[in-house]
C-alpha cells in the first residue's frame, strides 16, 4: 500500500472537492481480491477501483461535509485474500483550516500616552480555494490609519496600522480591524485590537 494514510488540509468551502487516492499494489504471485472499504467514521467515504484485476487497485477517499470542529480521523479497512496481509488499514485525517488567518491573531498596542504614533503590522493569509482581494480596511476608533500591501496577489497581504499617540481603549470597549475580502462566503474579516495595561508600579 502506498501510502498507508490519507491526509486532507482543507477549508470549509473546499471540503466537497477534496479527494485522496491510495494505491494498493499486489507483489505476490497469487491474484489479490479486496472487499469494499469500510470507514469507522461517517465523515469519510471510501470507494474501491480496480486498475488491474488481482494486481493493482485504488482506494478513493473523500471527507463528507459539513465538518464541525477542526479535525477528524478515521480508519479505512479492506479485507484481502492474502494470508500475509488479511486486512489493509488506511489511517485518514482531515484538518479543517480557517479560510483566512491573521498573524498575529490580534493587534496589540501599548498603553497611552506615547511619544509618537504607534505602528502595528499584521499579515493575512488565504488558505481557501478562491482568491481574496482585501479592500476598505477600517478600525472602529478615531484617528487610526490602515494601509494594505499585497505581497502575493490573492493569497498573502500585509496591513500596516498607525495609531495616534493618545489612542486608548476604554474598559469593555470592543475595537477591531475589519476589512472586505472579496470572498463570497466570507465578505469581511475582523482582527481584534487590544491594549496592553500600564505596568504595575
PDB file of C-alpha atoms in Angstrom:
ATOM      1  CA  UNK A   1       0.000   0.000   0.000  1.00  0.00           C
ATOM      2  CA  UNK A   2       1.494   3.352  -0.997  1.00  0.00           C
ATOM      3  CA  UNK A   3       0.960   5.415   1.109  1.00  0.00           C
ATOM      4  CA  UNK A   4      -0.895   3.756   4.057  1.00  0.00           C
ATOM      5  CA  UNK A   5      -2.529   7.031   5.052  1.00  0.00           C
ATOM      6  CA  UNK A   6      -4.586   9.910   3.656  1.00  0.00           C
ATOM      7  CA  UNK A   7      -4.300  13.462   4.957  1.00  0.00           C
ATOM      8  CA  UNK A   8      -6.536  16.358   3.928  1.00  0.00           C
ATOM      9  CA  UNK A   9      -5.786  20.009   4.675  1.00  0.00           C
ATOM     10  CA  UNK A  10      -8.982  21.750   3.639  1.00  0.00           C
ATOM     11  CA  UNK A  11     -11.093  24.807   4.320  1.00  0.00           C
ATOM     12  CA  UNK A  12     -14.858  24.767   4.789  1.00  0.00           C
ATOM     13  CA  UNK A  13     -15.626  25.645   1.169  1.00  0.00           C
ATOM     14  CA  UNK A  14     -13.126  23.176  -0.317  1.00  0.00           C
ATOM     15  CA  UNK A  15     -14.188  20.061   1.619  1.00  0.00           C
ATOM     16  CA  UNK A  16     -16.654  18.920  -1.038  1.00  0.00           C
ATOM     17  CA  UNK A  17     -13.907  18.798  -3.704  1.00  0.00           C
ATOM     18  CA  UNK A  18     -11.232  17.113  -1.597  1.00  0.00           C
ATOM     19  CA  UNK A  19     -10.049  13.666  -2.699  1.00  0.00           C
ATOM     20  CA  UNK A  20      -7.168  11.411  -1.716  1.00  0.00           C
ATOM     21  CA  UNK A  21      -6.156   8.299  -3.653  1.00  0.00           C
ATOM     22  CA  UNK A  22      -4.308   5.407  -2.009  1.00  0.00           C
ATOM     23  CA  UNK A  23      -2.730   2.863  -4.361  1.00  0.00           C
ATOM     24  CA  UNK A  24      -2.658  -0.822  -3.486  1.00  0.00           C
ATOM     25  CA  UNK A  25      -0.233  -2.954  -5.486  1.00  0.00           C
ATOM     26  CA  UNK A  26      -0.023  -6.734  -5.152  1.00  0.00           C
ATOM     27  CA  UNK A  27       3.546  -8.003  -5.437  1.00  0.00           C
ATOM     28  CA  UNK A  28       2.636 -11.634  -4.742  1.00  0.00           C
ATOM     29  CA  UNK A  29       2.234 -14.251  -7.467  1.00  0.00           C
ATOM     30  CA  UNK A  30      -1.310 -15.081  -6.351  1.00  0.00           C
ATOM     31  CA  UNK A  31      -4.024 -12.667  -7.559  1.00  0.00           C
ATOM     32  CA  UNK A  32      -5.405 -10.439  -4.822  1.00  0.00           C
ATOM     33  CA  UNK A  33      -9.060  -9.770  -4.117  1.00  0.00           C
ATOM     34  CA  UNK A  34     -10.283  -6.969  -1.882  1.00  0.00           C
ATOM     35  CA  UNK A  35     -13.549  -6.308  -0.095  1.00  0.00           C
ATOM     36  CA  UNK A  36     -15.328  -2.981  -0.296  1.00  0.00           C
ATOM     37  CA  UNK A  37     -13.629  -0.454   2.000  1.00  0.00           C
ATOM     38  CA  UNK A  38     -15.288   0.386   5.308  1.00  0.00           C
ATOM     39  CA  UNK A  39     -14.883   3.591   7.307  1.00  0.00           C
ATOM     40  CA  UNK A  40     -15.308   3.787  11.074  1.00  0.00           C
ATOM     41  CA  UNK A  41     -16.213   7.479  10.833  1.00  0.00           C
ATOM     42  CA  UNK A  42     -19.241   8.779   8.951  1.00  0.00           C
ATOM     43  CA  UNK A  43     -17.289  11.901   7.948  1.00  0.00           C
ATOM     44  CA  UNK A  44     -15.342   9.837   5.398  1.00  0.00           C
ATOM     45  CA  UNK A  45     -16.353   7.733   2.414  1.00  0.00           C
ATOM     46  CA  UNK A  46     -14.124   5.322   0.519  1.00  0.00           C
ATOM     47  CA  UNK A  47     -14.521   3.729  -2.893  1.00  0.00           C
ATOM     48  CA  UNK A  48     -12.522   0.848  -4.371  1.00  0.00           C
ATOM     49  CA  UNK A  49     -11.472   0.905  -8.021  1.00  0.00           C
ATOM     50  CA  UNK A  50      -9.705  -1.948  -9.796  1.00  0.00           C
ATOM     51  CA  UNK A  51      -6.957  -0.742 -12.114  1.00  0.00           C
ATOM     52  CA  UNK A  52      -5.531  -4.172 -12.958  1.00  0.00           C
ATOM     53  CA  UNK A  53      -7.524  -7.218 -11.750  1.00  0.00           C
ATOM     54  CA  UNK A  54      -5.756  -9.098  -8.980  1.00  0.00           C
ATOM     55  CA  UNK A  55      -2.772  -6.760  -9.151  1.00  0.00           C
ATOM     56  CA  UNK A  56      -3.431  -3.042  -8.778  1.00  0.00           C
ATOM     57  CA  UNK A  57      -6.189  -1.102  -7.039  1.00  0.00           C
ATOM     58  CA  UNK A  58      -7.055   2.410  -5.898  1.00  0.00           C
ATOM     59  CA  UNK A  59      -8.970   3.479  -2.825  1.00  0.00           C
ATOM     60  CA  UNK A  60     -10.574   6.890  -3.330  1.00  0.00           C
ATOM     61  CA  UNK A  61     -11.209   8.629  -0.003  1.00  0.00           C
ATOM     62  CA  UNK A  62     -13.320  11.748   0.453  1.00  0.00           C
ATOM     63  CA  UNK A  63     -14.313  13.774   3.543  1.00  0.00           C
ATOM     64  CA  UNK A  64     -18.039  14.314   3.910  1.00  0.00           C
ATOM     65  CA  UNK A  65     -19.216  17.893   4.545  1.00  0.00           C
ATOM     66  CA  UNK A  66     -20.260  19.632   6.611  1.00  0.00           C
ATOM     67  CA  UNK A  67     -17.415  19.158   9.064  1.00  0.00           C
ATOM     68  CA  UNK A  68     -17.564  20.532  12.586  1.00  0.00           C
ATOM     69  CA  UNK A  69     -14.521  21.300  14.689  1.00  0.00           C
ATOM     70  CA  UNK A  70     -11.004  21.458  13.320  1.00  0.00           C
ATOM     71  CA  UNK A  71     -10.056  17.862  12.550  1.00  0.00           C
ATOM     72  CA  UNK A  72     -11.439  14.371  12.046  1.00  0.00           C
ATOM     73  CA  UNK A  73      -9.812  10.966  11.927  1.00  0.00           C
ATOM     74  CA  UNK A  74     -10.898   7.623  10.541  1.00  0.00           C
ATOM     75  CA  UNK A  75      -9.656   4.141   9.867  1.00  0.00           C
ATOM     76  CA  UNK A  76     -10.471   2.762   6.426  1.00  0.00           C
ATOM     77  CA  UNK A  77     -10.276  -1.035   6.319  1.00  0.00           C
ATOM     78  CA  UNK A  78     -10.304  -3.538   3.471  1.00  0.00           C
ATOM     79  CA  UNK A  79     -10.313  -7.308   3.869  1.00  0.00           C
ATOM     80  CA  UNK A  80      -7.998  -9.147   1.478  1.00  0.00           C
ATOM     81  CA  UNK A  81      -7.497 -12.653   0.155  1.00  0.00           C
ATOM     82  CA  UNK A  82      -3.835 -12.572   1.164  1.00  0.00           C
ATOM     83  CA  UNK A  83      -2.796 -14.672   4.159  1.00  0.00           C
ATOM     84  CA  UNK A  84       0.221 -12.390   4.610  1.00  0.00           C
ATOM     85  CA  UNK A  85      -1.944  -9.288   4.924  1.00  0.00           C
ATOM     86  CA  UNK A  86      -5.575 -10.240   5.632  1.00  0.00           C
ATOM     87  CA  UNK A  87      -6.617  -6.645   6.408  1.00  0.00           C
ATOM     88  CA  UNK A  88      -5.359  -3.358   4.995  1.00  0.00           C
ATOM     89  CA  UNK A  89      -5.735  -0.356   7.294  1.00  0.00           C
ATOM     90  CA  UNK A  90      -5.587   3.182   5.939  1.00  0.00           C
ATOM     91  CA  UNK A  91      -5.285   5.922   8.550  1.00  0.00           C
ATOM     92  CA  UNK A  92      -7.163   9.015   7.419  1.00  0.00           C
ATOM     93  CA  UNK A  93      -7.077  12.549   8.827  1.00  0.00           C
ATOM     94  CA  UNK A  94      -8.756  15.750   7.747  1.00  0.00           C
ATOM     95  CA  UNK A  95      -7.527  19.066   9.177  1.00  0.00           C
ATOM     96  CA  UNK A  96     -10.016  21.885   8.747  1.00  0.00           C
ATOM     97  CA  UNK A  97      -8.172  25.135   8.182  1.00  0.00           C
ATOM     98  CA  UNK A  98      -9.753  28.568   8.554  1.00  0.00           C
ATOM     99  CA  UNK A  99     -10.108  30.307   5.198  1.00  0.00           C
ATOM    100  CA  UNK A 100      -8.244  33.412   6.379  1.00  0.00           C
ATOM    101  CA  UNK A 101      -5.619  33.542   9.109  1.00  0.00           C
ATOM    102  CA  UNK A 102      -4.202  36.680  10.737  1.00  0.00           C
ATOM    103  CA  UNK A 103      -0.656  36.698  12.106  1.00  0.00           C
ATOM    104  CA  UNK A 104      -0.519  37.764  14.861  1.00  0.00           C
ATOM    105  CA  UNK A 105      -4.125  36.827  15.689  1.00  0.00           C
ATOM    106  CA  UNK A 106      -4.701  40.156  17.456  1.00  0.00           C
ATOM    107  CA  UNK A 107      -3.283  43.661  17.148  1.00  0.00           C
ATOM    108  CA  UNK A 108      -1.611  44.718  20.401  1.00  0.00           C
ATOM    109  CA  UNK A 109      -0.817  48.372  21.115  1.00  0.00           C
ATOM    110  CA  UNK A 110       0.988  49.883  24.108  1.00  0.00           C
ATOM    111  CA  UNK A 111      -0.847  51.956  26.720  1.00  0.00           C
ATOM    112  CA  UNK A 112      -1.229  55.689  26.106  1.00  0.00           C
ATOM    113  CA  UNK A 113       0.211  58.244  26.098  1.00  0.00           C
ATOM    114  CA  UNK A 114       3.069  57.565  23.685  1.00  0.00           C
ATOM    115  CA  UNK A 115       5.715  59.995  22.458  1.00  0.00           C
ATOM    116  CA  UNK A 116       4.991  59.110  18.825  1.00  0.00           C
ATOM    117  CA  UNK A 117       2.284  57.483  16.767  1.00  0.00           C
ATOM    118  CA  UNK A 118       2.197  53.695  17.196  1.00  0.00           C
ATOM    119  CA  UNK A 119       2.582  51.350  14.235  1.00  0.00           C
ATOM    120  CA  UNK A 120       1.475  47.734  14.099  1.00  0.00           C
ATOM    121  CA  UNK A 121       1.753  45.232  11.258  1.00  0.00           C
ATOM    122  CA  UNK A 122      -0.333  42.131  10.692  1.00  0.00           C
ATOM    123  CA  UNK A 123      -0.350  39.606   7.876  1.00  0.00           C
ATOM    124  CA  UNK A 124      -3.409  37.891   6.441  1.00  0.00           C
ATOM    125  CA  UNK A 125      -3.015  34.586   4.629  1.00  0.00           C
ATOM    126  CA  UNK A 126      -5.659  32.947   2.459  1.00  0.00           C
ATOM    127  CA  UNK A 127      -5.935  29.147   2.772  1.00  0.00           C
ATOM    128  CA  UNK A 128      -9.060  28.919   0.640  1.00  0.00           C
ATOM    129  CA  UNK A 129      -9.552  27.952  -2.984  1.00  0.00           C
ATOM    130  CA  UNK A 130     -10.791  31.401  -4.054  1.00  0.00           C
ATOM    131  CA  UNK A 131      -8.606  34.481  -4.370  1.00  0.00           C
ATOM    132  CA  UNK A 132      -9.025  37.263  -1.809  1.00  0.00           C
ATOM    133  CA  UNK A 133      -8.899  40.959  -2.644  1.00  0.00           C
ATOM    134  CA  UNK A 134      -8.617  42.997   0.535  1.00  0.00           C
ATOM    135  CA  UNK A 135     -10.177  46.457   0.476  1.00  0.00           C
ATOM    136  CA  UNK A 136     -11.760  49.154   2.644  1.00  0.00           C
ATOM    137  CA  UNK A 137      -9.847  48.419   5.867  1.00  0.00           C
ATOM    138  CA  UNK A 138     -11.157  50.308   8.879  1.00  0.00           C
ATOM    139  CA  UNK A 139     -10.791  50.378  12.651  1.00  0.00           C
ATOM    140  CA  UNK A 140     -13.842  51.445  14.674  1.00  0.00           C
ATOM    141  CA  UNK A 141     -11.848  54.117  16.528  1.00  0.00           C
ATOM    142  CA  UNK A 142     -10.891  57.685  15.688  1.00  0.00           C
ATOM    143  CA  UNK A 143      -7.582  58.533  14.065  1.00  0.00           C
ATOM    144  CA  UNK A 144      -6.397  55.045  13.032  1.00  0.00           C
ATOM    145  CA  UNK A 145      -4.891  54.731   9.546  1.00  0.00           C
ATOM    146  CA  UNK A 146      -4.648  51.387   7.743  1.00  0.00           C
ATOM    147  CA  UNK A 147      -2.627  50.614   4.611  1.00  0.00           C
ATOM    148  CA  UNK A 148      -2.728  47.348   2.644  1.00  0.00           C
ATOM    149  CA  UNK A 149       0.325  45.864   0.941  1.00  0.00           C
ATOM    150  CA  UNK A 150      -0.490  42.904  -1.314  1.00  0.00           C
ATOM    151  CA  UNK A 151       2.538  40.605  -1.159  1.00  0.00           C
ATOM    152  CA  UNK A 152       1.240  37.553  -3.021  1.00  0.00           C
ATOM    153  CA  UNK A 153      -1.864  38.509  -5.020  1.00  0.00           C
ATOM    154  CA  UNK A 154      -4.958  36.720  -3.798  1.00  0.00           C
ATOM    155  CA  UNK A 155      -3.039  34.783  -1.152  1.00  0.00           C
ATOM    156  CA  UNK A 156      -0.994  36.914   1.207  1.00  0.00           C
ATOM    157  CA  UNK A 157      -1.188  40.555   2.296  1.00  0.00           C
ATOM    158  CA  UNK A 158       0.341  42.765   4.953  1.00  0.00           C
ATOM    159  CA  UNK A 159      -1.566  45.549   6.705  1.00  0.00           C
ATOM    160  CA  UNK A 160       0.116  48.444   8.499  1.00  0.00           C
ATOM    161  CA  UNK A 161      -1.896  50.268  11.147  1.00  0.00           C
ATOM    162  CA  UNK A 162      -0.916  53.640  12.571  1.00  0.00           C
ATOM    163  CA  UNK A 163      -2.475  54.633  15.904  1.00  0.00           C
ATOM    164  CA  UNK A 164      -2.395  58.182  17.334  1.00  0.00           C
ATOM    165  CA  UNK A 165      -0.225  58.885  20.378  1.00  0.00           C
ATOM    166  CA  UNK A 166      -3.232  59.118  22.695  1.00  0.00           C
ATOM    167  CA  UNK A 167      -5.033  56.032  21.397  1.00  0.00           C
ATOM    168  CA  UNK A 168      -6.935  54.450  24.288  1.00  0.00           C
ATOM    169  CA  UNK A 169      -9.375  51.561  24.556  1.00  0.00           C
ATOM    170  CA  UNK A 170     -11.938  52.126  27.292  1.00  0.00           C
ATOM    171  CA  UNK A 171     -12.788  49.237  29.646  1.00  0.00           C
ATOM    172  CA  UNK A 172     -15.336  46.955  27.981  1.00  0.00           C
ATOM    173  CA  UNK A 173     -14.914  48.638  24.587  1.00  0.00           C
ATOM    174  CA  UNK A 174     -14.556  46.319  21.571  1.00  0.00           C
ATOM    175  CA  UNK A 175     -12.146  47.655  18.978  1.00  0.00           C
ATOM    176  CA  UNK A 176     -11.311  45.717  15.837  1.00  0.00           C
ATOM    177  CA  UNK A 177      -9.930  45.993  12.356  1.00  0.00           C
ATOM    178  CA  UNK A 178     -12.418  44.996   9.669  1.00  0.00           C
ATOM    179  CA  UNK A 179     -11.532  44.532   6.026  1.00  0.00           C
ATOM    180  CA  UNK A 180     -13.501  43.414   2.983  1.00  0.00           C
ATOM    181  CA  UNK A 181     -12.131  40.215   1.487  1.00  0.00           C
ATOM    182  CA  UNK A 182     -13.701  39.849  -1.951  1.00  0.00           C
ATOM    183  CA  UNK A 183     -14.754  36.289  -0.975  1.00  0.00           C
ATOM    184  CA  UNK A 184     -18.448  35.463  -1.366  1.00  0.00           C
ATOM    185  CA  UNK A 185     -18.660  33.109   1.623  1.00  0.00           C
ATOM    186  CA  UNK A 186     -16.589  35.409   3.892  1.00  0.00           C
ATOM    187  CA  UNK A 187     -17.213  39.008   2.779  1.00  0.00           C
ATOM    188  CA  UNK A 188     -15.488  40.628   5.778  1.00  0.00           C
ATOM    189  CA  UNK A 189     -12.692  39.616   8.100  1.00  0.00           C
ATOM    190  CA  UNK A 190     -12.111  41.034  11.576  1.00  0.00           C
ATOM    191  CA  UNK A 191      -8.997  41.169  13.766  1.00  0.00           C
ATOM    192  CA  UNK A 192      -9.331  42.347  17.400  1.00  0.00           C
ATOM    193  CA  UNK A 193      -7.325  45.297  18.695  1.00  0.00           C
ATOM    194  CA  UNK A 194      -6.197  45.081  22.324  1.00  0.00           C
ATOM    195  CA  UNK A 195      -4.183  47.437  24.505  1.00  0.00           C
ATOM    196  CA  UNK A 196      -1.562  46.391  26.983  1.00  0.00           C
ATOM    197  CA  UNK A 197      -2.197  47.612  30.519  1.00  0.00           C
ATOM    198  CA  UNK A 198       0.139  50.031  32.248  1.00  0.00           C
ATOM    199  CA  UNK A 199       2.968  48.319  34.074  1.00  0.00           C
ATOM    200  CA  UNK A 200       2.357  47.883  37.777  1.00  0.00           C
ATOM    201  CA  UNK A 201       4.273  50.296  39.974  1.00  0.00           C
TER     202      UNK A 201
END
